[in-house]
Amino acid sequence: MDSQTSQPSQASPSPHTFQVDLRGLVDLLSHHLYSSPKVYLRELLQNAVDAITARRAEQPDAPATVRLYAEGGALRVEDSGIGLTESDVHSLLATIGRSSKRNDGLESARSDFLGQFGIGLLACFVVAERIRVVSRSARTPDAAPVEWTAADDGSYTVRTLPHEARTEPGTTVHLVARAGAGEWLSEERVRSLARDFGALLPYDVRVGDEPIADLPAPWDRPYPSPTGRRIALARHCHDLFGFTPLDSIDLDVPLAGIRGVAYVLPSAVSPAQRATHRVHLKGMLLTERAEQLLPDWAFFVRCVLDTDSLRPTASRESLYEDETLAAVREALGERIRSWLTGLAAGDPERLAAFLSVHHLGVKSLARHDAEMLRTMLPWLPFETTDGRLSLEEFAQRHPVVHFTRTVEEYRQVAPIASAQGVGVVNGGYTYDSELIEALPAVRPGTVVSELDADTVTAHLDAVDPAEELALSAFLGVARARLDPLNCDVVLRAFHPMSVPALHLDDRAARHEQARAEAEEQADDLWAGILGSLRGTTPRARLVLNHLNPLIRRISSLGDPDLMGTATESLYGQALLMAQRPLRPADSALLNRAFIGLLEWATHTDPGKDDRR
């Protein structure tokens, strides 16, 4: 190796400082970090509250007031907080990303502050073209007040003021609205935002002379009776979320510093719909759209709570996913689970009203919670051949709990199985088949069996071999006519007699049918691949009812074409009765059979005055 190239460089490059385009940063904040310009007021309130918290850490008896005055497209926010010296202003307000919570030994007390990121004041540039801050330090009482004025082009000035400019410690922030943003600084909008963000703040916050805080929180207030509390919380829910809840659930997790309430929705919602909740951080509204606060199965409630332990993201509009949030999610889920258990034990009427709307959420929970499934067995509704029953009641009536995995299979077999005395549960709805299969684990001795086409056929009475042999010509025609549709024909005797034919298949047969259709429509390459996947699964079957008079009349027809057309009609009618989706081939068959029967019904022999 060349000795010259192996020598380290004698001169190290001098470091450079990042240059920040403040206007670009403001655009980033307004369009990407923050969801709405309204967060500027939250940041102002947050800074004021944190300043008061910092002062009270050193002076416990210090005043705790925040005043907001809006007029003529300008806003003034005054607080009685810790205040700033001239050096503080240079090092904190003029340095992006630095927070006063990291300064002067306050690091250990940061958990008492709302802000953690040191960028909050920049949010004001979203609505203002100029920010003016006048502050006097409580730590250095002899220091003169200081004024910091900044424009959205990144320039700022700092100067000291006469002592009479501000006689008491604290900070005043002056905003002047930028073009088109005056409405955000109007008194009405400032009052509305202050109420929304600061209703649970522990300090004296006012817009003009009007108090903003509404303490204690509705869930912490004393009420004359449980009924009075329930009515008050229902009113709070309506004002907050726009609906009157079925019930309310107290959320109290002292170890996580959480107090709040969950409101049960009065109507069913989709499990796929993400529930959003209101979360306050130390009294300040953090977000109205917290999605990860509760377990996925608890989609039937909307929460509002206050916490001092959860960690906000940089925008302070959502929660940071960490171990603390995971523990809180589990604890809140346990609280809702306990509420359900309590209803089952002591208030069955309220539980029944709840399950009539939100059984899907409880079923979702019970899939992974054996104790919850055991508790809810007498209450969770299922569709069965005996009507809408709980699994507990159905299992008491039937020695074997037969079930189908799809709604289509249930519709096929339910009428016939019921007539044969076979009880069937429809497991085709969300979570139902999983719960049915879990039944033996929570109810020892229960026998669960999936009901498929073979099982149903086995429960139907066989026809005497001699009678079936006498109908061999008809059965041969019927099988030949339905063979192109991958459907076999079987003769059985079953009730109710009014059902002439029953179409049965299972998922394996449907999969094979779908594969065959895809193979027909595919090119040579894909046809070869799909052909290699051909299975030996049983085909669908049309079960003809030997007890039905129509079947007897059709089997006695002497015309093979007419018997074939009648068979196709029976096949189509059985599909429609099972509410199965029709394939193009099925639709064509129905049309052909209908036209064929019309032609037969209207045809007359020229030499005779009777029909064929």
Coordinates of C-alpha atoms in Angstrom, one line a residue:
M1 CA 0.0 0.0 0.0
D2 CA 1.3 3.5 -0.8
S3 CA 2.6 5.1 2.3
Q4 CA 1.2 8.5 1.2
T5 CA -2.4 7.2 0.9
S6 CA -2.2 5.5 4.2
Q7 CA -1.5 8.7 6.1
P8 CA -4.5 10.4 7.7
S9 CA -5.5 13.8 6.6
Q10 CA -3.6 16.5 8.4
A11 CA -6.5 19.0 8.2
S12 CA -10.0 18.1 9.4
P13 CA -12.9 19.9 7.7
S14 CA -14.5 22.6 9.7
P15 CA -18.1 21.9 10.8
H16 CA -21.0 23.8 9.3
T17 CA -24.3 24.8 10.9
F18 CA -27.6 23.8 9.3
Q19 CA -29.5 26.7 7.8
V20 CA -33.2 26.6 8.5
D21 CA -35.8 28.1 6.1
L22 CA -38.4 29.2 8.6
R23 CA -41.1 29.7 6.0
G24 CA -40.5 26.2 4.7
L25 CA -40.6 24.9 8.2
V26 CA -43.9 26.7 8.9
D27 CA -45.3 25.1 5.7
L28 CA -44.1 21.7 6.9
L29 CA -45.8 22.2 10.3
S30 CA -49.1 23.5 8.8
H31 CA -49.5 20.9 6.1
H32 CA -47.8 17.8 7.5
L33 CA -47.2 17.8 11.2
Y34 CA -50.4 19.5 12.5
S35 CA -53.8 18.5 11.2
S36 CA -55.4 21.9 11.5
P37 CA -54.4 25.6 12.2
K38 CA -56.4 25.3 15.4
V39 CA -53.5 23.7 17.2
Y40 CA -51.8 27.1 17.5
L41 CA -54.1 27.8 20.5
R42 CA -53.3 24.5 22.1
E43 CA -49.6 25.3 21.9
L44 CA -50.1 28.7 23.4
L45 CA -52.1 27.2 26.3
Q46 CA -49.6 24.5 26.7
N47 CA -46.7 26.9 27.0
A48 CA -48.6 29.0 29.5
V49 CA -49.5 26.0 31.6
D50 CA -46.0 24.6 31.5
A51 CA -44.6 28.0 32.6
I52 CA -47.0 28.0 35.6
T53 CA -46.0 24.5 36.4
A54 CA -42.3 25.4 36.3
R55 CA -42.9 28.4 38.6
R56 CA -44.9 26.4 41.1
A57 CA -42.2 23.8 41.3
E58 CA -40.1 26.6 42.9
Q59 CA -42.8 28.8 44.4
P60 CA -45.8 26.6 45.4
D61 CA -47.9 29.6 46.3
A62 CA -47.4 31.4 43.0
P63 CA -50.5 32.5 41.1
A64 CA -51.7 30.2 38.4
T65 CA -53.6 32.3 35.8
V66 CA -53.9 32.4 32.0
R67 CA -55.8 35.1 30.2
L68 CA -56.6 35.3 26.5
Y69 CA -57.8 38.5 24.8
A70 CA -58.8 38.5 21.2
E71 CA -59.7 41.7 19.2
G72 CA -59.3 43.0 15.7
G73 CA -57.4 40.2 14.2
A74 CA -54.9 40.1 17.1
L75 CA -54.5 37.8 20.2
R76 CA -52.9 38.4 23.5
V77 CA -52.1 35.5 25.9
E78 CA -50.9 36.4 29.4
D79 CA -49.7 33.9 32.0
S80 CA -48.2 34.1 35.5
G81 CA -45.6 31.5 34.8
I82 CA -41.8 31.3 35.3
G83 CA -40.9 33.9 32.7
L84 CA -37.7 34.4 30.7
T85 CA -34.6 36.4 31.0
E86 CA -32.8 37.9 28.0
S87 CA -30.3 35.0 27.9
D88 CA -33.3 32.6 28.0
V89 CA -34.9 34.3 25.1
H90 CA -31.8 33.9 23.0
S91 CA -31.2 30.3 23.9
L92 CA -34.8 29.1 23.9
L93 CA -37.1 31.1 21.7
A94 CA -34.6 31.6 18.9
T95 CA -33.3 28.1 18.7
I96 CA -35.6 25.7 17.0
G97 CA -36.1 22.3 18.8
R98 CA -34.8 23.5 22.2
S99 CA -37.3 23.3 25.1
S100 CA -37.2 25.2 28.3
K101 CA -38.1 22.0 30.0
R102 CA -34.5 20.8 29.4
N103 CA -33.0 23.8 31.1
D104 CA -32.0 24.9 34.6
G105 CA -32.3 21.6 36.4
L106 CA -35.9 21.0 35.4
E107 CA -35.2 17.8 33.5
S108 CA -36.2 15.7 36.4
A109 CA -39.6 17.4 36.6
R110 CA -40.4 17.1 32.8
S111 CA -43.2 14.6 33.5
D112 CA -45.2 17.5 35.0
F113 CA -45.0 19.4 31.6
L114 CA -47.3 19.1 28.6
G115 CA -44.7 20.0 26.0
Q116 CA -41.7 17.9 25.3
F117 CA -40.4 19.0 21.9
G118 CA -39.6 22.7 21.9
I119 CA -41.3 23.5 18.6
G120 CA -44.7 24.6 20.0
L121 CA -44.3 28.4 19.5
L122 CA -43.6 27.8 15.8
A123 CA -47.2 26.6 15.4
C124 CA -48.3 30.2 15.9
F125 CA -46.8 31.1 12.5
V126 CA -49.5 28.9 10.9
V127 CA -52.0 31.7 11.7
A128 CA -49.8 34.7 12.5
E129 CA -47.2 36.7 10.4
R130 CA -45.6 38.1 13.5
I131 CA -45.1 36.9 17.1
R132 CA -44.2 39.3 20.0
V133 CA -43.3 37.9 23.4
V134 CA -42.8 40.1 26.5
S135 CA -41.6 38.2 29.6
R136 CA -40.2 38.8 33.0
S137 CA -38.4 36.1 35.0
A138 CA -39.6 34.8 38.4
R139 CA -36.2 33.3 39.0
T140 CA -34.3 36.6 38.5
P141 CA -36.7 39.2 39.9
D142 CA -34.2 42.0 39.4
A143 CA -33.8 41.3 35.6
A144 CA -35.5 43.7 33.3
P145 CA -38.5 42.6 31.2
V146 CA -37.4 41.4 27.8
E147 CA -39.1 41.6 24.4
W148 CA -38.7 39.1 21.6
T149 CA -40.3 39.8 18.2
A150 CA -40.1 37.4 15.3
A151 CA -41.4 37.4 11.8
D152 CA -42.3 34.4 9.6
D153 CA -39.3 35.1 7.4
G154 CA -37.0 33.9 10.1
S155 CA -35.8 37.3 11.5
Y156 CA -36.2 38.3 15.1
T157 CA -35.2 41.1 17.5
V158 CA -34.5 41.1 21.2
R159 CA -34.5 44.1 23.5
T160 CA -34.9 44.9 27.2
L161 CA -37.8 47.0 28.4
P162 CA -38.3 49.4 31.3
H163 CA -39.3 47.6 34.5
E164 CA -42.7 49.2 34.4
A165 CA -43.4 47.4 31.1
R166 CA -44.2 44.3 33.1
T167 CA -44.2 44.5 36.8
E168 CA -45.1 40.9 37.7
P169 CA -43.3 37.7 36.6
G170 CA -44.8 35.9 33.6
T171 CA -45.1 36.0 29.9
T172 CA -47.4 37.7 27.4
V173 CA -47.6 36.5 23.8
H174 CA -49.0 38.9 21.1
L175 CA -50.1 37.5 17.7
V176 CA -51.0 39.4 14.6
A177 CA -53.0 37.4 12.0
R178 CA -51.6 36.7 8.6
A179 CA -53.6 37.4 5.5
G180 CA -56.7 35.1 5.4
A181 CA -56.2 33.8 8.9
G182 CA -58.0 36.5 10.8
E183 CA -61.0 34.2 11.6
W184 CA -58.7 32.0 13.7
L185 CA -57.9 34.9 16.0
S186 CA -61.5 36.1 16.4
E187 CA -62.9 36.1 20.0
E188 CA -65.6 33.6 19.2
R189 CA -63.1 31.1 17.7
V190 CA -60.6 31.6 20.4
R191 CA -63.2 31.0 23.1
S192 CA -64.4 27.8 21.3
L193 CA -60.9 26.5 20.9
A194 CA -60.0 27.3 24.5
R195 CA -63.0 25.5 25.8
D196 CA -62.2 22.5 23.7
F197 CA -58.6 22.2 24.6
G198 CA -58.6 23.5 28.1
A199 CA -61.8 22.4 29.8
L200 CA -59.9 20.1 32.2
L201 CA -56.9 22.3 32.9
P202 CA -56.2 22.6 36.6
Y203 CA -55.4 26.4 36.5
D204 CA -57.5 29.5 36.2
V205 CA -57.9 29.9 32.4
R206 CA -60.2 32.7 31.0
V207 CA -61.0 34.2 27.7
G208 CA -61.6 37.8 28.7
D209 CA -63.5 37.4 32.0
E210 CA -65.1 34.0 31.1
P211 CA -63.7 30.9 32.8
I212 CA -62.8 28.1 30.4
A213 CA -62.1 25.2 32.8
D214 CA -65.0 23.0 33.7
L215 CA -63.8 21.1 36.8
P216 CA -64.1 18.6 38.2
A217 CA -64.5 16.4 35.2
P218 CA -68.0 14.9 34.7
W219 CA -66.8 11.5 35.7
D220 CA -65.3 12.8 39.0
R221 CA -68.2 15.0 40.1
P222 CA -70.5 14.0 43.0
Y223 CA -74.0 13.1 42.1
P224 CA -77.1 12.6 44.3
S225 CA -77.8 9.1 43.0
P226 CA -76.5 6.5 40.4
T227 CA -79.4 7.4 38.2
G228 CA -78.5 11.1 38.4
R229 CA -74.9 10.3 37.5
R230 CA -76.0 8.1 34.5
I231 CA -78.2 10.9 33.2
A232 CA -75.4 13.5 33.6
L233 CA -72.9 11.3 31.8
A234 CA -75.4 10.6 29.0
R235 CA -75.8 14.4 28.6
H236 CA -72.0 14.8 28.5
C237 CA -71.7 12.1 25.9
H238 CA -74.3 13.7 23.7
D239 CA -72.6 17.1 23.9
L240 CA -69.2 15.5 23.2
F241 CA -69.9 12.8 20.7
G242 CA -73.4 13.5 19.4
F243 CA -75.1 10.4 20.6
T244 CA -77.0 9.2 23.7
P245 CA -75.1 6.1 25.0
L246 CA -76.6 2.7 26.0
D247 CA -74.5 2.8 29.1
S248 CA -71.3 4.3 30.5
I249 CA -68.3 2.5 31.9
D250 CA -65.9 4.1 34.4
L251 CA -62.2 3.9 33.3
D252 CA -60.0 4.2 36.4
V253 CA -56.4 3.1 36.2
P254 CA -54.6 4.8 39.1
L255 CA -51.2 3.2 38.3
A256 CA -51.3 4.8 34.9
G257 CA -52.8 8.0 36.1
I258 CA -56.0 7.5 34.0
R259 CA -59.5 8.7 34.8
G260 CA -62.3 8.8 32.3
V261 CA -65.4 7.1 31.0
A262 CA -66.3 4.9 28.0
Y263 CA -69.6 5.4 26.4
V264 CA -71.4 2.5 24.7
L265 CA -72.7 3.2 21.2
P266 CA -76.5 3.0 20.8
S267 CA -76.2 1.3 17.4
A268 CA -74.1 -1.4 15.8
V269 CA -70.9 -0.5 14.0
S270 CA -68.6 -2.5 11.8
P271 CA -65.6 -4.1 13.4
A272 CA -63.5 -2.7 10.6
Q273 CA -64.4 0.9 11.5
R274 CA -61.6 2.4 13.6
A275 CA -63.0 3.8 16.9
T276 CA -61.7 7.2 17.8
H277 CA -61.4 8.5 21.4
R278 CA -60.7 11.8 23.1
V279 CA -57.5 11.9 25.2
H280 CA -56.5 14.7 27.5
L281 CA -52.9 14.9 28.7
K282 CA -52.7 16.5 32.2
G283 CA -55.9 18.3 31.4
M284 CA -55.0 19.5 27.9
L285 CA -56.9 17.9 25.0
L286 CA -54.3 15.9 23.1
T287 CA -56.4 14.4 20.4
E288 CA -60.0 13.6 19.4
R289 CA -58.9 10.7 17.2
A290 CA -56.9 8.3 19.3
E291 CA -57.3 5.0 17.6
Q292 CA -55.0 2.6 19.4
L293 CA -56.3 3.3 23.0
L294 CA -58.5 0.2 23.3
P295 CA -58.2 -3.4 22.1
D296 CA -59.6 -4.0 18.6
W297 CA -62.6 -5.9 20.0
A298 CA -63.8 -2.9 22.0
F299 CA -65.1 -1.1 18.9
F300 CA -68.5 -0.6 20.5
V301 CA -67.4 2.2 22.9
R302 CA -66.1 5.7 22.6
C303 CA -63.8 7.0 25.4
V304 CA -62.9 10.3 26.9
L305 CA -60.2 10.3 29.5
D306 CA -57.4 12.3 31.1
T307 CA -53.9 10.8 31.6
D308 CA -50.5 11.9 32.9
S309 CA -48.5 8.9 31.8
L310 CA -49.1 8.4 28.1
R311 CA -46.5 9.8 25.7
P312 CA -47.6 12.1 22.8
T313 CA -46.1 12.1 19.3
A314 CA -44.2 15.1 18.1
S315 CA -47.4 16.8 16.8
R316 CA -49.1 16.1 20.1
E317 CA -52.1 14.9 18.2
S318 CA -51.8 11.2 18.8
L319 CA -50.3 8.7 21.2
Y320 CA -46.8 7.2 20.9
E321 CA -47.0 3.4 20.6
D322 CA -44.8 2.1 23.5
E323 CA -44.9 -0.3 26.4
T324 CA -46.9 2.1 28.5
L325 CA -49.6 2.5 25.9
A326 CA -49.8 -1.3 25.5
A327 CA -50.2 -1.7 29.3
V328 CA -52.9 1.0 29.4
R329 CA -54.7 -0.7 26.5
E330 CA -54.8 -4.0 28.3
A331 CA -55.9 -2.4 31.5
L332 CA -58.8 -0.5 29.9
G333 CA -59.8 -3.7 28.0
E334 CA -59.9 -5.5 31.4
R335 CA -62.1 -2.7 32.8
I336 CA -64.6 -3.2 29.9
R337 CA -64.4 -6.9 30.3
S338 CA -65.2 -6.6 34.0
W339 CA -68.2 -4.4 33.2
L340 CA -69.6 -7.1 30.9
T341 CA -69.1 -9.8 33.6
G342 CA -70.9 -7.6 36.1
L343 CA -73.8 -7.2 33.8
A344 CA -74.0 -10.9 33.3
A345 CA -74.0 -11.5 37.0
G346 CA -76.3 -8.7 38.2
D347 CA -78.2 -7.0 35.4
P348 CA -79.3 -9.4 32.7
E349 CA -81.8 -7.0 31.2
R350 CA -79.1 -4.4 30.5
L351 CA -76.8 -7.1 29.2
A352 CA -79.5 -8.4 26.8
A353 CA -80.2 -4.8 25.6
F354 CA -76.4 -4.4 25.0
L355 CA -76.0 -7.7 23.2
S356 CA -78.9 -7.1 21.0
V357 CA -76.8 -4.3 19.4
H358 CA -73.2 -5.2 20.1
H359 CA -73.0 -9.0 20.3
L360 CA -70.3 -9.0 17.5
G361 CA -67.8 -7.1 19.8
V362 CA -68.4 -9.6 22.6
K363 CA -68.0 -12.5 20.3
S364 CA -64.7 -11.0 19.1
L365 CA -63.5 -10.9 22.7
A366 CA -64.8 -14.4 23.6
R367 CA -62.8 -15.9 20.8
H368 CA -59.6 -15.4 22.7
D369 CA -60.9 -15.3 26.3
A370 CA -62.3 -18.7 27.5
E371 CA -63.6 -17.2 30.7
M372 CA -65.6 -14.5 28.8
L373 CA -67.0 -17.2 26.5
R374 CA -68.0 -19.3 29.5
T375 CA -69.7 -16.2 31.1
M376 CA -71.5 -15.2 27.9
L377 CA -72.7 -18.6 26.8
P378 CA -76.2 -18.1 28.1
W379 CA -76.5 -14.7 26.4
L380 CA -74.7 -14.6 23.1
P381 CA -77.3 -15.1 20.2
F382 CA -76.8 -17.5 17.3
E383 CA -79.0 -18.4 14.4
T384 CA -80.1 -22.0 14.7
T385 CA -82.8 -24.3 13.3
D386 CA -84.6 -23.8 16.6
G387 CA -84.6 -20.1 16.2
R388 CA -82.3 -17.4 17.7
L389 CA -80.7 -19.1 20.8
S390 CA -77.6 -19.0 22.9
L391 CA -75.2 -21.9 22.5
E392 CA -75.9 -22.9 26.1
E393 CA -79.6 -23.3 25.4
F394 CA -79.0 -25.0 22.0
A395 CA -76.5 -27.5 23.6
Q396 CA -79.1 -28.4 26.2
R397 CA -81.6 -29.3 23.5
H398 CA -79.3 -31.3 21.2
P399 CA -76.8 -34.0 22.1
V400 CA -74.7 -33.0 19.1
V401 CA -74.2 -29.4 18.1
H402 CA -74.1 -29.5 14.3
F403 CA -72.9 -26.4 12.5
T404 CA -72.1 -25.1 9.1
R405 CA -69.2 -22.8 8.3
T406 CA -71.0 -20.7 5.7
V407 CA -74.4 -19.0 5.5
E408 CA -74.9 -20.7 2.1
E409 CA -74.4 -24.2 3.6
Y410 CA -76.8 -23.4 6.4
R411 CA -79.5 -22.2 4.0
Q412 CA -79.1 -25.4 2.0
V413 CA -79.4 -27.8 4.9
A414 CA -81.4 -26.0 7.6
P415 CA -85.0 -26.8 6.4
I416 CA -84.2 -30.5 5.7
A417 CA -82.1 -31.0 8.8
S418 CA -84.8 -29.4 11.0
A419 CA -87.4 -31.7 9.5
Q420 CA -85.2 -34.7 10.3
G421 CA -84.8 -33.6 13.9
V422 CA -81.2 -32.5 13.4
G423 CA -80.3 -29.2 15.1
V424 CA -77.9 -26.9 13.2
V425 CA -76.2 -23.7 14.1
N426 CA -75.3 -21.2 11.4
G427 CA -71.6 -20.6 11.9
G428 CA -71.3 -18.5 8.7
Y429 CA -71.4 -15.1 10.5
T430 CA -68.3 -13.3 11.8
Y431 CA -66.6 -15.2 14.6
D432 CA -69.5 -17.8 15.1
S433 CA -67.8 -20.9 13.8
E434 CA -64.7 -20.2 16.0
L435 CA -66.9 -19.9 19.1
I436 CA -68.9 -23.1 18.3
E437 CA -65.6 -25.0 17.9
A438 CA -64.4 -23.7 21.2
L439 CA -67.6 -24.8 23.0
P440 CA -66.2 -28.2 24.3
A441 CA -63.4 -26.4 26.0
V442 CA -65.7 -24.3 28.1
R443 CA -68.6 -26.8 28.3
P444 CA -67.1 -30.2 28.9
G445 CA -69.0 -33.1 27.4
T446 CA -70.4 -31.1 24.5
V447 CA -70.0 -32.7 21.1
V448 CA -69.6 -30.4 18.1
S449 CA -69.7 -31.6 14.5
E450 CA -69.5 -29.7 11.3
L451 CA -72.4 -30.5 9.0
D452 CA -71.6 -31.0 5.3
A453 CA -73.4 -32.4 2.3
D454 CA -72.4 -36.0 3.1
T455 CA -73.7 -35.8 6.6
V456 CA -77.0 -34.3 5.5
T457 CA -77.4 -36.9 2.8
A458 CA -76.7 -39.7 5.3
H459 CA -79.5 -38.4 7.5
L460 CA -82.1 -38.7 4.7
D461 CA -84.0 -41.9 4.2
A462 CA -82.8 -44.2 1.4
V463 CA -85.4 -45.3 -1.2
D464 CA -86.3 -49.0 -1.5
P465 CA -83.8 -50.5 -4.1
A466 CA -86.7 -51.9 -6.1
E467 CA -88.4 -48.5 -6.4
E468 CA -85.1 -46.8 -7.3
L469 CA -84.5 -49.5 -9.9
A470 CA -87.9 -48.8 -11.4
L471 CA -86.9 -45.1 -11.8
S472 CA -83.5 -45.9 -13.3
A473 CA -84.4 -44.5 -16.7
F474 CA -85.5 -41.2 -15.2
L475 CA -82.4 -41.0 -13.0
G476 CA -80.2 -41.8 -15.9
V477 CA -81.7 -38.9 -17.9
A478 CA -81.4 -36.5 -14.9
R479 CA -77.7 -37.4 -14.3
A480 CA -76.8 -37.0 -17.9
R481 CA -78.5 -33.6 -18.1
L482 CA -76.7 -32.2 -15.0
D483 CA -73.3 -33.8 -15.5
P484 CA -72.0 -30.9 -17.5
L485 CA -72.8 -28.7 -14.5
N486 CA -70.6 -31.0 -12.2
C487 CA -73.7 -32.1 -10.3
D488 CA -74.8 -35.6 -9.4
V489 CA -78.4 -36.7 -8.8
V490 CA -79.4 -38.7 -5.8
L491 CA -82.8 -40.1 -4.9
R492 CA -83.9 -40.0 -1.2
A493 CA -87.1 -39.8 0.9
F494 CA -87.3 -36.9 3.3
H495 CA -89.5 -34.3 4.9
P496 CA -91.0 -31.9 4.4
M497 CA -92.7 -33.5 1.4
S498 CA -93.4 -30.1 -0.1
V499 CA -89.7 -29.8 -1.0
P500 CA -89.2 -31.5 -4.4
A501 CA -85.4 -31.2 -4.6
L502 CA -82.5 -30.1 -2.4
H503 CA -79.2 -28.8 -3.8
L504 CA -76.2 -29.8 -1.7
D505 CA -72.5 -29.0 -2.0
D506 CA -69.6 -28.1 0.3
R507 CA -66.7 -25.8 0.1
A508 CA -64.5 -28.4 -1.5
A509 CA -67.0 -29.0 -4.2
R510 CA -67.3 -25.2 -4.8
H511 CA -63.6 -24.8 -4.9
E512 CA -63.3 -27.5 -7.5
Q513 CA -66.1 -26.0 -9.5
A514 CA -64.4 -22.6 -9.4
R515 CA -61.1 -24.2 -10.5
A516 CA -62.8 -25.9 -13.4
E517 CA -64.5 -22.7 -14.6
A518 CA -61.2 -20.8 -14.4
E519 CA -59.4 -23.6 -16.3
E520 CA -62.0 -23.3 -19.2
Q521 CA -61.4 -19.6 -19.5
A522 CA -57.6 -19.6 -19.1
D523 CA -54.9 -19.7 -21.7
D524 CA -52.9 -22.9 -22.4
L525 CA -50.3 -22.1 -19.7
W526 CA -52.7 -21.3 -16.9
A527 CA -55.0 -24.1 -18.0
G528 CA -52.2 -26.6 -17.6
I529 CA -51.4 -25.2 -14.1
L530 CA -55.0 -25.2 -13.0
G531 CA -55.5 -28.7 -14.5
S532 CA -52.7 -30.0 -12.3
L533 CA -54.6 -28.7 -9.3
R534 CA -57.6 -30.8 -10.2
G535 CA -58.9 -32.6 -7.1
T536 CA -60.9 -35.6 -6.4
T537 CA -63.4 -33.7 -4.2
P538 CA -67.1 -34.7 -4.2
R539 CA -69.3 -32.9 -6.7
A540 CA -72.4 -31.0 -5.9
R541 CA -75.6 -33.1 -5.8
L542 CA -79.2 -32.6 -6.5
V543 CA -81.2 -34.7 -4.0
L544 CA -84.6 -35.6 -5.4
N545 CA -87.4 -36.2 -2.8
H546 CA -89.1 -39.5 -3.6
L547 CA -92.0 -38.5 -1.3
N548 CA -92.8 -35.4 -3.4
P549 CA -95.8 -35.9 -5.8
L550 CA -94.1 -33.7 -8.5
I551 CA -91.0 -35.9 -8.5
R552 CA -93.3 -39.0 -9.0
R553 CA -95.1 -37.4 -12.0
I554 CA -91.9 -36.2 -13.6
S555 CA -90.3 -39.7 -13.3
S556 CA -93.4 -41.2 -15.0
L557 CA -93.1 -39.0 -18.1
G558 CA -92.2 -41.0 -21.2
D559 CA -90.3 -38.2 -23.0
P560 CA -86.6 -38.1 -22.2
D561 CA -86.3 -34.5 -23.4
L562 CA -89.2 -33.4 -21.2
M563 CA -87.7 -35.3 -18.2
G564 CA -84.4 -33.6 -18.8
T565 CA -86.0 -30.1 -19.0
A566 CA -88.0 -30.8 -15.8
T567 CA -84.7 -31.9 -14.1
E568 CA -83.1 -28.7 -15.1
S569 CA -86.0 -26.7 -13.7
L570 CA -85.7 -28.6 -10.4
Y571 CA -82.0 -27.8 -10.3
G572 CA -82.6 -24.1 -10.8
Q573 CA -85.4 -24.0 -8.3
A574 CA -83.2 -25.7 -5.7
L575 CA -80.4 -23.2 -6.3
L576 CA -82.8 -20.3 -5.8
M577 CA -84.3 -21.9 -2.6
A578 CA -80.7 -22.2 -1.2
Q579 CA -80.1 -18.5 -2.2
R580 CA -77.0 -19.5 -4.0
P581 CA -75.4 -17.1 -6.4
L582 CA -76.0 -18.2 -10.0
R583 CA -73.1 -18.8 -12.4
P584 CA -73.6 -17.9 -16.0
A585 CA -74.1 -21.6 -16.8
D586 CA -76.8 -21.8 -14.2
S587 CA -78.6 -18.7 -15.5
A588 CA -78.5 -20.1 -19.0
L589 CA -79.9 -23.4 -17.8
L590 CA -82.8 -21.7 -15.9
N591 CA -83.6 -19.7 -19.0
R592 CA -83.5 -22.8 -21.3
A593 CA -85.6 -24.8 -18.9
F594 CA -88.2 -22.1 -18.5
I595 CA -88.5 -21.7 -22.3
G596 CA -88.6 -25.4 -22.8
L597 CA -91.5 -25.8 -20.3
L598 CA -93.4 -23.0 -21.9
E599 CA -93.0 -24.6 -25.3
W600 CA -94.2 -27.9 -24.0
A601 CA -97.2 -26.3 -22.1
T602 CA -98.3 -24.4 -25.2
H603 CA -97.7 -27.1 -27.8
T604 CA -100.6 -28.9 -29.3
D605 CA -100.7 -31.9 -31.7
P606 CA -102.4 -30.8 -35.0
G607 CA -104.2 -34.1 -35.1
K608 CA -105.5 -34.1 -31.6
D609 CA -107.0 -31.5 -29.3
D610 CA -105.0 -32.4 -26.3
R611 CA -101.5 -31.6 -25.1
R612 CA -98.5 -33.8 -25.3

